[in-house]
Coordinates of C-alpha atoms in Angstrom, one line a residue:
Chain G
M1 CA 42.6 63.0 -49.0
T2 CA 46.0 61.0 -49.0
N3 CA 46.1 62.6 -45.6
I4 CA 43.3 61.6 -44.5
L5 CA 43.4 57.9 -45.4
L6 CA 46.9 57.8 -44.0
Q7 CA 45.2 58.6 -40.5
I8 CA 42.7 55.5 -41.0
V9 CA 45.5 53.4 -42.0
A10 CA 47.1 54.6 -38.4
D11 CA 44.2 53.9 -36.4
T12 CA 43.2 50.7 -37.5
N13 CA 46.8 49.5 -37.0
Y14 CA 46.3 50.8 -33.6
T15 CA 43.1 49.0 -32.4
A16 CA 44.5 45.9 -33.9
L17 CA 47.6 45.9 -31.9
K18 CA 45.7 46.9 -28.8
P19 CA 46.1 44.2 -25.9
K20 CA 42.9 42.2 -25.4
S21 CA 42.1 42.9 -21.7
S22 CA 39.2 39.8 -21.4
A23 CA 41.8 37.2 -22.3
P24 CA 43.4 35.9 -18.8
M25 CA 39.7 36.3 -17.3
Q26 CA 38.6 34.0 -20.0
S27 CA 41.6 31.5 -19.6
K28 CA 40.2 31.5 -15.7
I29 CA 36.6 30.6 -16.3
W30 CA 37.7 27.8 -18.8
F31 CA 40.2 27.1 -15.7
W32 CA 38.0 27.0 -12.9
T33 CA 35.4 24.9 -15.1
T34 CA 37.7 22.2 -16.2
I35 CA 38.3 21.8 -12.5
V36 CA 34.6 21.6 -11.3
E37 CA 34.3 19.0 -14.2
L38 CA 37.3 16.8 -12.9
A39 CA 35.9 16.9 -9.0
I40 CA 32.5 15.5 -10.2
I41 CA 34.2 12.6 -12.5
I42 CA 36.7 11.7 -9.7
F43 CA 33.2 12.0 -6.9
L44 CA 31.2 9.5 -9.3
I45 CA 34.1 7.7 -9.9
V46 CA 34.5 7.1 -6.1
K47 CA 31.2 6.8 -5.3
H48 CA 31.0 4.0 -8.4
K49 CA 34.0 1.6 -7.0
R50 CA 32.3 2.3 -3.2
Q51 CA 28.9 0.3 -4.4
A52 CA 30.7 -2.1 -6.8
K53 CA 32.7 -2.8 -3.5
I54 CA 29.7 -4.0 -1.7
N55 CA 28.9 -7.8 -2.2
Y56 CA 25.9 -8.7 -0.7
D57 CA 24.9 -12.4 -0.1
S58 CA 23.2 -14.0 -3.1
N59 CA 20.2 -14.6 -0.8
I60 CA 19.7 -11.4 -0.3
E61 CA 19.8 -10.2 -3.7
N62 CA 17.6 -13.0 -4.7
A63 CA 15.1 -11.8 -2.3
L64 CA 15.6 -8.1 -3.6
K65 CA 15.0 -9.6 -7.2
N66 CA 12.3 -11.2 -7.0
S67 CA 10.4 -8.7 -4.4
K68 CA 10.6 -6.2 -7.1
T69 CA 8.2 -7.8 -9.2
A70 CA 6.1 -8.9 -6.0
N71 CA 2.3 -8.6 -6.3
V72 CA 1.4 -6.6 -3.4
D73 CA -2.5 -6.6 -2.5
M74 CA -3.1 -2.9 -1.8
D75 CA -6.8 -3.4 -1.0
N76 CA -5.8 -5.7 1.8
V77 CA -3.3 -3.1 3.2
M78 CA -5.7 -0.4 3.2
D79 CA -8.3 -2.8 4.9
S80 CA -5.8 -3.3 7.5
I81 CA -5.4 0.1 8.0
N82 CA -8.9 0.8 8.1
K83 CA -10.3 -2.3 10.1
S84 CA -7.7 -4.4 11.6
R85 CA -7.6 -2.9 14.5
D86 CA -11.0 -3.5 15.7
L87 CA -11.0 -7.4 14.7
Y88 CA -7.9 -7.9 16.4
K89 CA -9.6 -6.7 19.6
Q90 CA -12.5 -8.6 19.0
L91 CA -10.4 -12.0 17.9
S92 CA -7.7 -11.6 21.1
T93 CA -10.6 -11.4 23.4
K94 CA -12.9 -14.2 22.0
C95 CA -10.3 -16.1 21.5
H96 CA -7.9 -15.9 24.7
P97 CA -6.8 -19.0 26.1
D98 CA -8.0 -18.3 29.7
R99 CA -11.3 -18.4 28.2
F100 CA -10.8 -22.4 27.5
L101 CA -10.5 -24.4 30.6
D102 CA -10.4 -28.1 28.5
K103 CA -6.6 -29.0 27.4
D104 CA -7.5 -29.8 24.0
L105 CA -9.5 -26.4 23.3
N106 CA -7.2 -24.6 25.5
N107 CA -3.8 -25.8 23.7
K108 CA -5.7 -25.1 20.2
A109 CA -6.7 -21.2 21.1
N110 CA -3.2 -20.8 22.5
E111 CA -2.0 -21.6 18.9
I112 CA -4.7 -19.1 17.7
F113 CA -3.9 -16.2 19.6
Q114 CA -0.4 -16.7 19.1
E115 CA -1.2 -16.2 15.2
I116 CA -3.4 -13.2 15.8
T117 CA -1.2 -11.6 17.7
K118 CA 1.8 -12.2 15.2
N119 CA -0.6 -10.6 12.4
Q120 CA -2.4 -7.9 14.4
R121 CA -2.2 -5.5 11.6
N122 CA -3.1 -7.7 8.5
Y123 CA -6.4 -7.9 8.1
K124 CA -7.2 -10.5 5.4
R125 CA -5.2 -13.2 7.8
L126 CA -7.4 -12.1 10.6
L127 CA -10.2 -13.1 8.7
E128 CA -9.0 -16.5 7.8
L129 CA -7.7 -17.0 12.0
K130 CA -11.6 -15.6 12.6
E131 CA -12.8 -18.6 10.1
T132 CA -10.5 -21.0 11.5
A133 CA -11.3 -20.0 15.6
Q134 CA -15.0 -20.5 14.7
I135 CA -14.4 -23.8 13.8
Q136 CA -11.8 -25.4 16.1
L137 CA -12.9 -23.6 19.1
N138 CA -16.5 -23.4 18.6
I139 CA -17.2 -20.1 19.1
T140 CA -19.7 -17.5 17.5
I141 CA -17.7 -14.3 16.6
Chain S
M1 CA 24.3 -1.8 -20.8
W2 CA 21.2 -2.8 -22.4
H3 CA 19.6 -4.6 -19.5
R4 CA 20.6 -1.8 -17.2
L5 CA 18.2 0.6 -19.1
I6 CA 15.7 -2.0 -19.2
D7 CA 15.7 -2.9 -15.4
W8 CA 15.9 1.0 -14.9
F9 CA 12.8 1.6 -17.3
S10 CA 11.3 -1.2 -15.2
D11 CA 11.9 0.1 -12.3
V12 CA 10.1 3.3 -12.6
R13 CA 7.3 1.8 -14.2
E14 CA 7.0 -0.5 -10.6
R15 CA 7.4 2.9 -8.6
Y16 CA 4.4 4.7 -10.5
N17 CA 2.6 1.0 -10.2
I18 CA 2.9 1.0 -6.7
V19 CA 2.0 4.3 -6.0
R20 CA -0.9 4.3 -8.2
D21 CA -2.6 1.8 -6.7
F22 CA -2.3 2.3 -3.2
N23 CA -3.7 5.6 -4.3
R24 CA -6.5 4.0 -6.5
S25 CA -7.3 1.7 -3.2
A26 CA -7.3 4.8 -0.7
K27 CA -9.9 6.5 -3.2
N28 CA -11.8 3.5 -3.2
S29 CA -12.0 2.6 0.4
F30 CA -12.6 6.5 0.9
I31 CA -15.7 6.7 -1.3
S32 CA -17.4 3.3 0.1
G33 CA -16.9 4.8 3.7
Q34 CA -15.1 2.1 4.9
A35 CA -12.2 4.8 5.8
P36 CA -12.7 7.9 7.4
T37 CA -9.8 9.9 5.6
L38 CA -8.6 10.2 2.1
L39 CA -4.7 9.0 2.6
E40 CA -2.6 9.5 -0.9
A41 CA 0.8 8.1 -1.4
R42 CA 3.9 10.2 -3.1
T43 CA 7.3 10.2 -3.8
T44 CA 9.6 12.7 -1.6
V45 CA 13.1 13.6 -1.0
G46 CA 12.8 11.4 2.1
D47 CA 15.7 11.6 4.8
F48 CA 19.4 11.6 3.9
G49 CA 20.1 9.6 7.2
F50 CA 18.2 7.0 6.0
R51 CA 19.7 5.9 2.7
H52 CA 21.2 2.7 1.3
A53 CA 23.1 1.2 -1.8
F54 CA 19.6 0.9 -3.4
S55 CA 18.7 4.5 -2.2
K56 CA 17.1 6.8 -5.1
F57 CA 18.6 10.3 -5.7
M58 CA 16.4 12.7 -4.6
A59 CA 13.4 10.1 -4.6
G60 CA 13.5 8.1 -1.6
G61 CA 10.6 8.5 0.7
F62 CA 7.1 7.2 0.0
R63 CA 5.0 9.6 1.7
I64 CA 1.7 9.0 2.7
K65 CA -0.8 11.8 3.6
A66 CA -4.0 12.3 4.7
L67 CA -5.8 14.5 2.1
S68 CA -8.8 15.5 3.0
G69 CA -11.8 14.0 5.6
Q70 CA -11.2 14.0 9.4
P71 CA -7.6 14.6 10.6
L72 CA -5.4 12.2 12.2
E73 CA -4.4 11.7 15.6
K74 CA -0.7 10.9 16.1
K75 CA -1.7 7.3 17.2
E76 CA -3.1 7.0 13.9
L77 CA -0.6 8.4 12.1
I78 CA 1.9 5.8 13.7
E79 CA -1.0 3.1 13.2
I80 CA -1.1 3.7 9.6
G81 CA 2.7 3.7 9.9
K82 CA 3.0 0.4 11.4
V83 CA 0.6 -1.6 8.9
V84 CA 3.2 -0.1 5.8
L85 CA 5.9 -1.7 7.9
D86 CA 4.3 -4.8 9.3
N87 CA 3.4 -5.8 5.8
E88 CA 6.9 -7.6 5.3
E89 CA 6.2 -7.6 1.2
L90 CA 5.7 -4.3 0.8
V91 CA 8.5 -3.1 2.7
R92 CA 10.8 -5.5 0.4
K93 CA 9.5 -4.0 -2.4
L94 CA 9.5 -0.9 -1.5
V95 CA 13.1 -1.0 -0.7
A96 CA 14.0 -2.5 -3.5
L97 CA 12.6 -0.2 -6.0
G98 CA 14.8 2.6 -4.1
W99 CA 12.9 3.9 -1.1
D100 CA 14.9 4.2 2.1
T101 CA 11.8 6.6 4.6
L102 CA 8.3 6.0 5.2
E103 CA 6.8 9.3 5.9
V104 CA 3.3 9.3 7.3
H105 CA 1.5 13.2 6.9
D106 CA -2.0 14.6 8.7
V107 CA -4.1 16.9 6.9
K108 CA -2.6 20.2 7.8
G109 CA 1.1 21.1 9.0
F110 CA 4.2 19.7 8.1
N111 CA 3.7 17.3 11.3
G112 CA 4.1 13.7 10.4
C113 CA 6.0 10.5 11.2
K114 CA 8.9 9.0 9.6
W115 CA 10.9 5.4 9.7
A116 CA 14.0 4.5 7.9
L117 CA 12.7 1.2 5.9
K118 CA 16.3 -0.7 5.6
N119 CA 15.8 -1.5 9.6
Y120 CA 12.3 -3.2 8.5
A121 CA 13.2 -5.3 5.6
K122 CA 14.1 -8.4 6.4
I123 CA 16.0 -10.1 3.7
G124 CA 18.3 -12.2 6.0
G125 CA 21.3 -9.2 6.3
Y126 CA 21.8 -5.6 6.9
I127 CA 21.5 -3.5 3.9
Q128 CA 24.0 -0.5 3.9

């Protein structure tokens, strides 16, 4: 009996003293994890400093801040996508300055035509210009 | 700290609103028969070459995609893009809210056009 007990004790001692083979591997993993974390922190600091370096003009900053809350008429955008091309063609032919021989009318037509060309993809503005052209140039569109 | 958090949340809300408004208008004009093709806007990764200081990480693309109806020609895709780019107010808003790329795609395939929004935001200076 005593022999058996001694043998067990001897076995446990042996296992307890046995060196762990996975310890260096674990330390390696922790080492690389720390390196990666450090690299990420350095990258974020550099990125933050680079962004802080960009000094914008106050006008640009104000313009961007105001434009964040600006109301954009999406219905007008969709109308411009679908209808502005035809209306522009119609207006540009009807309001062309070469159609008006009278000097006053020619000047007015020139102004309107320039506005039409400038706003050729803005349906709402083109409709306004259509009304202006009908009144000022005495034409029916 | 708090104002940054509030700004961040308001930006997220504005981004959501702009996409929702576009989709609603597109749907209405398709249903009413004004538009031959149903368009849909969504946020994508965007082009990394078009990034600027206000770009959102991995969400810088504003894609307009034709969903159904008549397929679009290249000329029509360019026309849709130009309508958006000519709307100065809209482009400024897109840039300020973190979008950097405008993409217009057809119904099928991966063919489409894309533009760098920073080149069209006339805000009185150059955006890096």
